Short mmCIF file of C-alpha atoms and ligand atoms in Angstrom, two decimals:
data_model
loop_
_atom_site.label_atom_id
_atom_site.label_comp_id
_atom_site.label_asym_id
_atom_site.label_seq_id
_atom_site.Cartn_x
_atom_site.Cartn_y
_atom_site.Cartn_z
CA UNK A 6 -3.15 10.50 -29.64
CA UNK A 7 -0.31 12.16 -27.70
CA UNK A 8 -0.26 10.86 -24.14
CA UNK A 9 1.73 13.93 -23.06
CA UNK A 10 -0.76 16.47 -24.44
CA UNK A 11 -4.19 15.11 -25.30
CA UNK A 12 -6.87 14.39 -22.70
CA UNK A 13 -7.48 10.66 -22.57
CA UNK A 14 -8.63 7.91 -20.27
CA UNK A 15 -6.72 4.87 -19.11
CA UNK A 16 -8.12 1.57 -17.94
CA UNK A 17 -6.98 -0.11 -14.75
CA UNK A 18 -6.35 -3.71 -15.78
CA UNK A 19 -6.80 -4.91 -12.19
CA UNK A 20 -10.15 -3.26 -11.50
CA UNK A 21 -11.59 -2.41 -14.92
CA UNK A 22 -12.05 1.21 -13.79
CA UNK A 23 -11.06 4.18 -15.90
CA UNK A 24 -9.07 7.27 -14.91
CA UNK A 25 -9.31 10.52 -16.84
CA UNK A 26 -5.89 12.03 -17.65
CA UNK A 27 -5.65 15.73 -18.56
CA UNK A 28 -1.92 16.36 -19.17
CA UNK A 29 -2.52 19.80 -20.75
CA UNK A 30 -3.78 21.05 -17.38
CA UNK A 31 -0.53 20.23 -15.58
CA UNK A 32 1.00 23.46 -16.89
CA UNK A 33 -1.81 25.75 -15.70
CA UNK A 34 -0.77 28.38 -13.15
CA UNK A 35 -1.07 27.25 -9.56
CA UNK A 36 -2.73 29.82 -7.30
CA UNK A 37 -2.86 27.72 -4.14
CA UNK A 38 -0.57 27.69 -1.20
CA UNK A 39 2.89 26.11 -1.60
CA UNK A 40 4.14 26.17 1.95
CA UNK A 41 7.05 24.19 3.29
CA UNK A 42 5.99 21.86 6.04
CA UNK A 43 8.12 21.96 9.16
CA UNK A 44 9.48 18.48 9.71
CA UNK A 45 9.40 18.26 13.47
CA UNK A 46 11.77 15.54 14.61
CA UNK A 47 10.27 12.96 16.92
CA UNK A 48 12.06 11.77 20.09
CA UNK A 49 13.48 8.22 20.10
CA UNK A 50 11.16 7.45 22.98
CA UNK A 51 7.89 9.21 23.75
CA UNK A 52 6.50 8.57 27.27
CA UNK A 53 2.98 9.41 26.03
CA UNK A 54 3.08 7.03 23.02
CA UNK A 55 0.95 3.90 23.41
CA UNK A 56 3.22 1.97 21.01
CA UNK A 57 6.62 2.70 22.63
CA UNK A 58 8.21 -0.17 24.64
CA UNK A 59 7.16 -0.35 28.29
CA UNK A 60 4.30 2.13 27.92
CA UNK A 61 0.69 1.44 28.89
CA UNK A 62 -2.04 1.22 26.26
CA UNK A 63 -5.68 2.16 26.70
CA UNK A 64 -7.17 -0.40 29.06
CA UNK A 65 -3.96 -0.61 31.04
CA UNK A 66 -2.06 -3.35 29.18
CA UNK A 67 1.65 -2.54 29.26
CA UNK A 68 3.81 -3.09 26.13
CA UNK A 69 6.81 -5.36 26.65
CA UNK A 70 10.29 -3.90 26.43
CA UNK A 71 10.52 -5.13 22.81
CA UNK A 72 13.73 -4.82 20.80
CA UNK A 73 12.64 -5.40 17.18
CA UNK A 74 9.02 -5.84 16.05
CA UNK A 75 5.99 -6.13 18.32
CA UNK A 76 2.51 -7.45 17.48
CA UNK A 77 -0.68 -7.13 19.52
CA UNK A 78 -4.44 -7.41 19.03
CA UNK A 79 -5.90 -3.96 18.31
CA UNK A 80 -7.49 -2.51 21.45
CA UNK A 81 -10.11 -0.88 19.20
CA UNK A 82 -10.64 -3.74 16.77
CA UNK A 83 -12.99 -3.08 13.85
CA UNK A 84 -13.58 -6.84 13.65
CA UNK A 85 -14.16 -9.48 16.31
CA UNK A 86 -13.63 -13.24 15.98
CA UNK A 87 -17.23 -14.13 16.89
CA UNK A 88 -18.62 -17.43 15.65
CA UNK A 89 -22.39 -16.92 15.36
CA UNK A 90 -23.17 -16.61 11.63
CA UNK A 91 -26.16 -14.50 10.68
CA UNK A 92 -27.61 -13.01 7.53
CA UNK A 93 -30.46 -10.53 7.55
CA UNK A 94 -32.56 -9.48 4.59
CA UNK A 95 -35.09 -6.81 5.57
CA UNK A 96 -38.55 -7.71 4.20
CA UNK A 97 -36.87 -10.37 2.04
CA UNK A 98 -36.52 -7.97 -0.90
CA UNK A 99 -32.76 -8.33 -1.29
CA UNK A 100 -32.25 -4.60 -0.69
CA UNK A 101 -31.11 -4.25 2.91
CA UNK A 102 -28.67 -7.09 3.41
CA UNK A 103 -26.56 -7.59 6.52
CA UNK A 104 -24.08 -10.33 7.32
CA UNK A 105 -21.85 -11.07 10.27
CA UNK A 106 -18.16 -10.53 9.51
CA UNK A 107 -15.83 -12.38 11.84
CA UNK A 108 -12.24 -11.21 11.88
CA UNK A 109 -9.12 -10.21 13.75
CA UNK A 110 -7.34 -6.83 13.87
CA UNK A 111 -3.74 -6.51 14.93
CA UNK A 112 -1.14 -3.78 15.21
CA UNK A 113 2.47 -4.44 14.16
CA UNK A 114 5.18 -2.08 15.45
CA UNK A 115 8.20 -1.95 13.12
CA UNK A 116 10.74 -0.82 15.69
CA UNK A 117 11.03 0.18 19.35
CA UNK A 118 12.30 3.56 18.10
CA UNK A 119 9.52 6.14 18.06
CA UNK A 120 11.36 8.40 15.59
CA UNK A 121 12.06 5.94 12.76
CA UNK A 122 10.11 5.16 9.60
CA UNK A 123 10.61 2.54 6.90
CA UNK A 124 12.40 5.28 4.95
CA UNK A 125 14.89 5.97 7.75
CA UNK A 126 15.38 2.35 8.84
CA UNK A 127 18.16 0.25 7.30
CA UNK A 128 17.43 -2.80 5.14
CA UNK A 129 18.66 -4.96 8.05
CA UNK A 130 16.10 -3.26 10.28
CA UNK A 131 13.25 -3.62 7.77
CA UNK A 132 13.96 -7.31 7.06
CA UNK A 133 12.58 -8.46 10.47
CA UNK A 134 9.45 -6.42 9.71
CA UNK A 135 8.95 -8.36 6.46
CA UNK A 136 9.54 -11.59 8.42
CA UNK A 137 6.88 -10.55 10.94
CA UNK A 138 4.40 -9.75 8.14
CA UNK A 139 5.02 -13.18 6.70
CA UNK A 140 4.59 -14.96 10.07
CA UNK A 141 1.39 -13.06 10.76
CA UNK A 142 0.03 -13.75 7.29
CA UNK A 143 0.75 -17.45 7.74
CA UNK A 144 -0.60 -17.68 11.30
CA UNK A 145 -3.86 -15.86 10.63
CA UNK A 146 -4.33 -17.20 7.12
CA UNK A 147 -4.19 -20.76 8.52
CA UNK A 148 -7.23 -20.09 10.67
CA UNK A 149 -10.50 -21.58 9.51
CA UNK A 150 -12.37 -18.29 9.84
CA UNK A 151 -9.78 -16.24 7.92
CA UNK A 152 -10.05 -16.21 4.13
CA UNK A 153 -8.28 -12.95 3.49
CA UNK A 154 -5.48 -11.06 5.27
CA UNK A 155 -4.94 -7.36 4.62
CA UNK A 156 -1.71 -5.75 5.86
CA UNK A 157 -1.69 -1.97 5.50
CA UNK A 158 0.17 1.08 6.73
CA UNK A 159 -1.34 4.54 7.12
CA UNK A 160 1.47 6.99 7.37
CA UNK A 161 1.10 10.63 8.37
CA UNK A 162 -1.68 12.65 9.98
CA UNK A 163 -2.99 13.51 6.49
CA UNK A 164 -3.85 9.83 6.06
CA UNK A 165 -5.44 9.62 9.48
CA UNK A 166 -2.53 7.91 11.22
CA UNK A 167 -3.10 8.51 14.90
CA UNK A 168 0.51 8.00 15.96
CA UNK A 169 3.90 8.65 14.26
CA UNK A 170 5.43 5.53 15.87
CA UNK A 171 6.34 3.24 12.92
CA UNK A 172 3.58 0.65 12.74
CA UNK A 173 1.00 -0.93 10.48
CA UNK A 174 -2.22 -2.81 10.86
CA UNK A 175 -3.42 -6.22 9.89
CA UNK A 176 -7.08 -7.03 9.39
CA UNK A 177 -7.95 -10.66 8.73
CA UNK A 178 -11.50 -11.66 7.92
CA UNK A 179 -13.82 -14.25 6.51
CA UNK A 180 -14.98 -12.56 3.31
CA UNK A 181 -12.68 -11.36 0.56
CA UNK A 182 -13.06 -7.55 0.61
CA UNK A 183 -14.13 -5.47 -2.42
CA UNK A 184 -10.82 -4.43 -4.03
CA UNK A 185 -8.92 -7.71 -3.67
CA UNK A 186 -12.05 -9.51 -4.92
CA UNK A 187 -12.16 -7.31 -8.01
CA UNK A 188 -8.42 -7.79 -8.67
CA UNK A 189 -8.79 -11.51 -8.14
CA UNK A 190 -11.60 -11.67 -10.70
CA UNK A 191 -9.59 -9.67 -13.27
CA UNK A 192 -6.52 -11.86 -12.80
CA UNK A 193 -8.60 -15.01 -12.97
CA UNK A 194 -10.30 -13.90 -16.19
CA UNK A 195 -6.95 -12.90 -17.76
CA UNK A 196 -5.34 -16.23 -16.90
CA UNK A 197 -8.28 -18.09 -18.35
CA UNK A 198 -8.45 -16.16 -21.61
CA UNK A 199 -4.73 -15.45 -22.23
CA UNK A 200 -3.16 -18.41 -20.40
CA UNK A 201 -0.79 -15.94 -18.75
CA UNK A 202 -0.61 -14.05 -15.47
CA UNK A 203 -2.03 -10.53 -15.79
CA UNK A 204 0.67 -8.85 -13.72
CA UNK A 205 3.57 -10.90 -15.17
CA UNK A 206 2.39 -9.76 -18.62
CA UNK A 207 1.95 -6.18 -17.44
CA UNK A 208 5.42 -6.14 -15.86
CA UNK A 209 6.97 -7.31 -19.14
CA UNK A 210 5.50 -4.28 -20.94
CA UNK A 211 6.75 -1.95 -18.20
CA UNK A 212 10.23 -3.50 -18.32
CA UNK A 213 10.41 -2.92 -22.08
CA UNK A 214 8.98 0.59 -21.85
CA UNK A 215 10.90 1.64 -18.68
CA UNK A 216 9.13 5.03 -18.62
CA UNK A 217 7.10 4.33 -15.51
CA UNK A 218 9.73 2.45 -13.49
CA UNK A 219 10.85 4.32 -10.35
CA UNK A 220 13.34 1.92 -8.76
CA UNK A 221 14.18 -1.75 -9.22
CA UNK A 222 16.40 -4.49 -7.88
CA UNK A 223 17.11 -8.12 -8.64
CA UNK A 224 13.70 -9.34 -7.46
CA UNK A 225 11.29 -6.38 -7.40
CA UNK A 226 10.21 -3.42 -9.50
CA UNK A 227 8.53 -0.27 -8.14
CA UNK A 228 6.60 1.66 -10.78
CA UNK A 229 3.87 4.21 -11.29
CA UNK A 230 1.11 2.07 -12.78
CA UNK A 231 -0.12 3.10 -16.24
CA UNK A 232 -3.60 3.66 -14.73
CA UNK A 233 -2.46 5.47 -11.53
CA UNK A 234 -5.07 7.75 -9.98
CA UNK A 235 -3.15 9.42 -7.15
CA UNK A 236 -0.39 11.79 -8.39
CA UNK A 237 2.52 9.67 -7.10
CA UNK A 238 0.76 6.34 -6.75
CA UNK A 239 3.08 3.34 -7.14
CA UNK A 240 3.05 -0.44 -7.13
CA UNK A 241 5.74 -2.90 -6.15
CA UNK A 242 5.73 -6.03 -8.27
CA UNK A 243 7.78 -9.17 -7.84
CA UNK A 244 9.70 -10.29 -10.92
CA UNK A 245 8.86 -13.88 -10.00
CA UNK A 246 5.24 -15.02 -10.00
CA UNK A 247 4.38 -15.58 -6.32
CA UNK A 248 1.08 -15.52 -4.44
CA UNK A 249 2.11 -14.13 -1.07
CA UNK A 250 4.92 -13.27 1.33
CA UNK A 251 5.09 -16.97 2.22
CA UNK A 252 6.43 -17.80 -1.25
CA UNK A 253 9.39 -15.40 -1.01
CA UNK A 254 12.84 -16.89 -0.45
CA UNK A 255 15.39 -15.16 1.81
CA UNK A 256 16.91 -13.14 -1.04
CA UNK A 257 13.51 -11.98 -2.21
CA UNK A 258 12.44 -11.05 1.30
CA UNK A 259 15.59 -8.93 1.65
CA UNK A 260 15.03 -7.40 -1.78
CA UNK A 261 11.48 -6.46 -0.79
CA UNK A 262 12.82 -4.67 2.30
CA UNK A 263 15.36 -2.88 0.09
CA UNK A 264 12.88 -1.72 -2.54
CA UNK A 265 10.40 -0.50 0.08
CA UNK A 266 13.22 1.52 1.58
CA UNK A 267 14.35 2.84 -1.82
CA UNK A 268 10.83 3.89 -2.73
CA UNK A 269 9.92 5.55 0.58
CA UNK A 270 13.22 7.48 0.65
CA UNK A 271 12.39 8.87 -2.79
CA UNK A 272 8.92 9.77 -1.57
CA UNK A 273 10.35 11.63 1.44
CA UNK A 274 12.99 13.40 -0.65
CA UNK A 275 10.43 14.55 -3.24
CA UNK A 276 9.00 17.31 -1.02
CA UNK A 277 11.56 16.97 1.83
CA UNK A 278 8.87 15.80 4.18
CA UNK A 279 7.71 12.58 5.85
CA UNK A 280 5.64 11.74 2.76
CA UNK A 281 2.17 10.55 3.80
CA UNK A 282 0.65 7.48 2.19
CA UNK A 283 -1.53 4.45 2.61
CA UNK A 284 0.26 1.33 1.49
CA UNK A 285 -0.68 -2.30 1.60
CA UNK A 286 0.01 -5.74 0.20
CA UNK A 287 -2.37 -7.65 -1.99
CA UNK A 288 -1.85 -11.33 -1.41
CA UNK A 289 -3.82 -14.36 -2.52
CA UNK A 290 -6.86 -15.22 -0.38
CA UNK A 291 -6.25 -17.76 2.40
CA UNK A 292 -9.45 -19.63 1.60
CA UNK A 293 -7.83 -23.03 1.16
CA UNK A 294 -8.09 -22.85 -2.63
CA UNK A 295 -5.04 -22.56 -4.93
CA UNK A 296 -4.83 -19.15 -6.61
CA UNK A 297 -2.37 -19.53 -9.52
CA UNK A 298 -3.90 -16.39 -11.07
CA UNK A 299 -2.83 -14.16 -8.21
CA UNK A 300 0.41 -12.16 -8.40
CA UNK A 301 1.66 -10.80 -5.05
CA UNK A 302 2.13 -7.03 -5.06
CA UNK A 303 1.99 -3.84 -2.98
CA UNK A 304 0.17 -0.56 -3.61
CA UNK A 305 1.16 2.90 -2.37
CA UNK A 306 -1.49 5.62 -2.43
CA UNK A 307 0.01 8.99 -1.41
CA UNK A 308 -2.22 12.11 -1.39
CA UNK A 309 0.41 14.82 -2.03
CA UNK A 310 0.34 16.71 -5.31
CA UNK A 311 2.99 19.42 -5.57
CA UNK A 312 4.47 20.18 -2.15
CA UNK A 313 4.48 18.94 1.43
CA UNK A 314 1.16 20.69 2.01
CA UNK A 315 -0.67 20.67 -1.31
CA UNK A 316 -2.87 17.63 -1.34
CA UNK A 317 -5.02 16.06 -4.04
CA UNK A 318 -8.68 15.79 -3.14
CA UNK A 319 -11.10 13.41 -4.80
CA UNK A 320 -14.02 15.82 -5.14
CA UNK A 321 -16.53 17.08 -7.70
CA UNK A 322 -16.26 15.09 -10.93
CA UNK A 323 -14.16 12.51 -9.12
CA UNK A 324 -16.81 11.77 -6.50
CA UNK A 325 -19.64 11.73 -8.98
CA UNK A 326 -18.16 10.40 -12.19
CA UNK A 327 -14.54 9.24 -12.43
CA UNK A 328 -11.11 9.92 -10.95
CA UNK A 329 -8.95 12.39 -12.87
CA UNK A 330 -5.30 13.42 -12.86
CA UNK A 331 -3.24 16.18 -14.47
CA UNK A 332 0.38 15.03 -14.29
CA UNK A 333 0.81 11.83 -16.25
CA UNK A 334 2.03 8.59 -14.73
CA UNK A 335 5.18 8.98 -16.88
CA UNK A 336 5.97 12.45 -15.48
CA UNK A 337 5.32 11.27 -11.92
CA UNK A 338 7.64 8.29 -12.43
CA UNK A 339 10.41 10.45 -13.89
CA UNK A 340 10.11 12.86 -10.95
CA UNK A 341 10.37 10.07 -8.38
CA UNK A 342 13.12 8.28 -10.28
CA UNK A 343 15.16 11.49 -10.20
CA UNK A 344 15.30 11.54 -6.40
CA UNK A 345 18.42 10.27 -4.66
CA UNK A 346 18.37 7.22 -2.43
CA UNK A 347 20.03 9.11 0.43
CA UNK A 348 17.32 10.24 2.83
CA UNK A 349 17.24 13.99 3.46
CA UNK A 350 17.38 13.25 7.21
CA UNK A 351 20.22 10.73 6.80
CA UNK A 352 21.07 9.36 10.23
CA UNK A 353 24.79 8.85 9.52
ZN1 ZN B 419 6.30 5.48 20.22
ZN1 ZN B 420 2.50 -13.24 -12.25
ZN1 ZN B 421 -3.73 -4.90 -5.90
#
């Protein structure tokens, strides 16, 4: 089997799901639109932005004149920290099940500057963001009602981000959500059967192979996972086996800031655009149980396929049967690796 030519499927070791890879189709003629997206530059301060310092949010609360990061409870929280537990089972048949889901939703601004992104911020500017993530993870994870903390960033209108101001969200809730639960189960099973960490073992293969590595530093590796579904999907993996941001020492925290910067710059440079993505950390549950099986990591899911405007859609076969991709993970990694680490909008 030639991975560069023959159609094949690859298994995601973290979820058990398969992705169909059709490398022979990557060379087919493209008839769609390949337009250049105008990169409109944002102002440093936008008087109409509800995240800029000093501005009022919906409901009238005014943001402080913050100088670094800023955290607040989401004004439109998807979860509420209510305490009444309830479970409904319509007609007792186990078909229509409903449960209360207590939780907390917060917004974390990365910078007072409206025009910056993680890709255009310096490592020294990103480091306080990582510190804030860690503090928030610790603070919320310590709460009785919180068993799982999800930090995620939606970047770009294509991903539904409502505001270009650099920010992310944090949702903390009682139940471990679907995807982390699946990854937890896979890691747990692997540790039990192989007596090794799934992602430590996986990273060793990737470090020997090197084909899917995009950028790396002393403590972290960013790579296109073997089983990637999105064209330029990546993961950031720590070289050391840790469970969450809390376990990182100062050097590792700084290295995480640096690799996130290095990766997002390459993303932006790829199609000279503010590359849209959803990214997030997967950290061990905060359920009071030790999770030696869990390996802290980040996922990036970007929708772009071959230009700033040509997007991959999960439709047809992908909605009904299985995800599919044309360019291989190896080609995607080589393409990203080839980008420079100087941002195309370099501030200096
Ligand atoms: Zn703003
Ligand atoms: Zn590990
Ligand atoms: Zn994960």
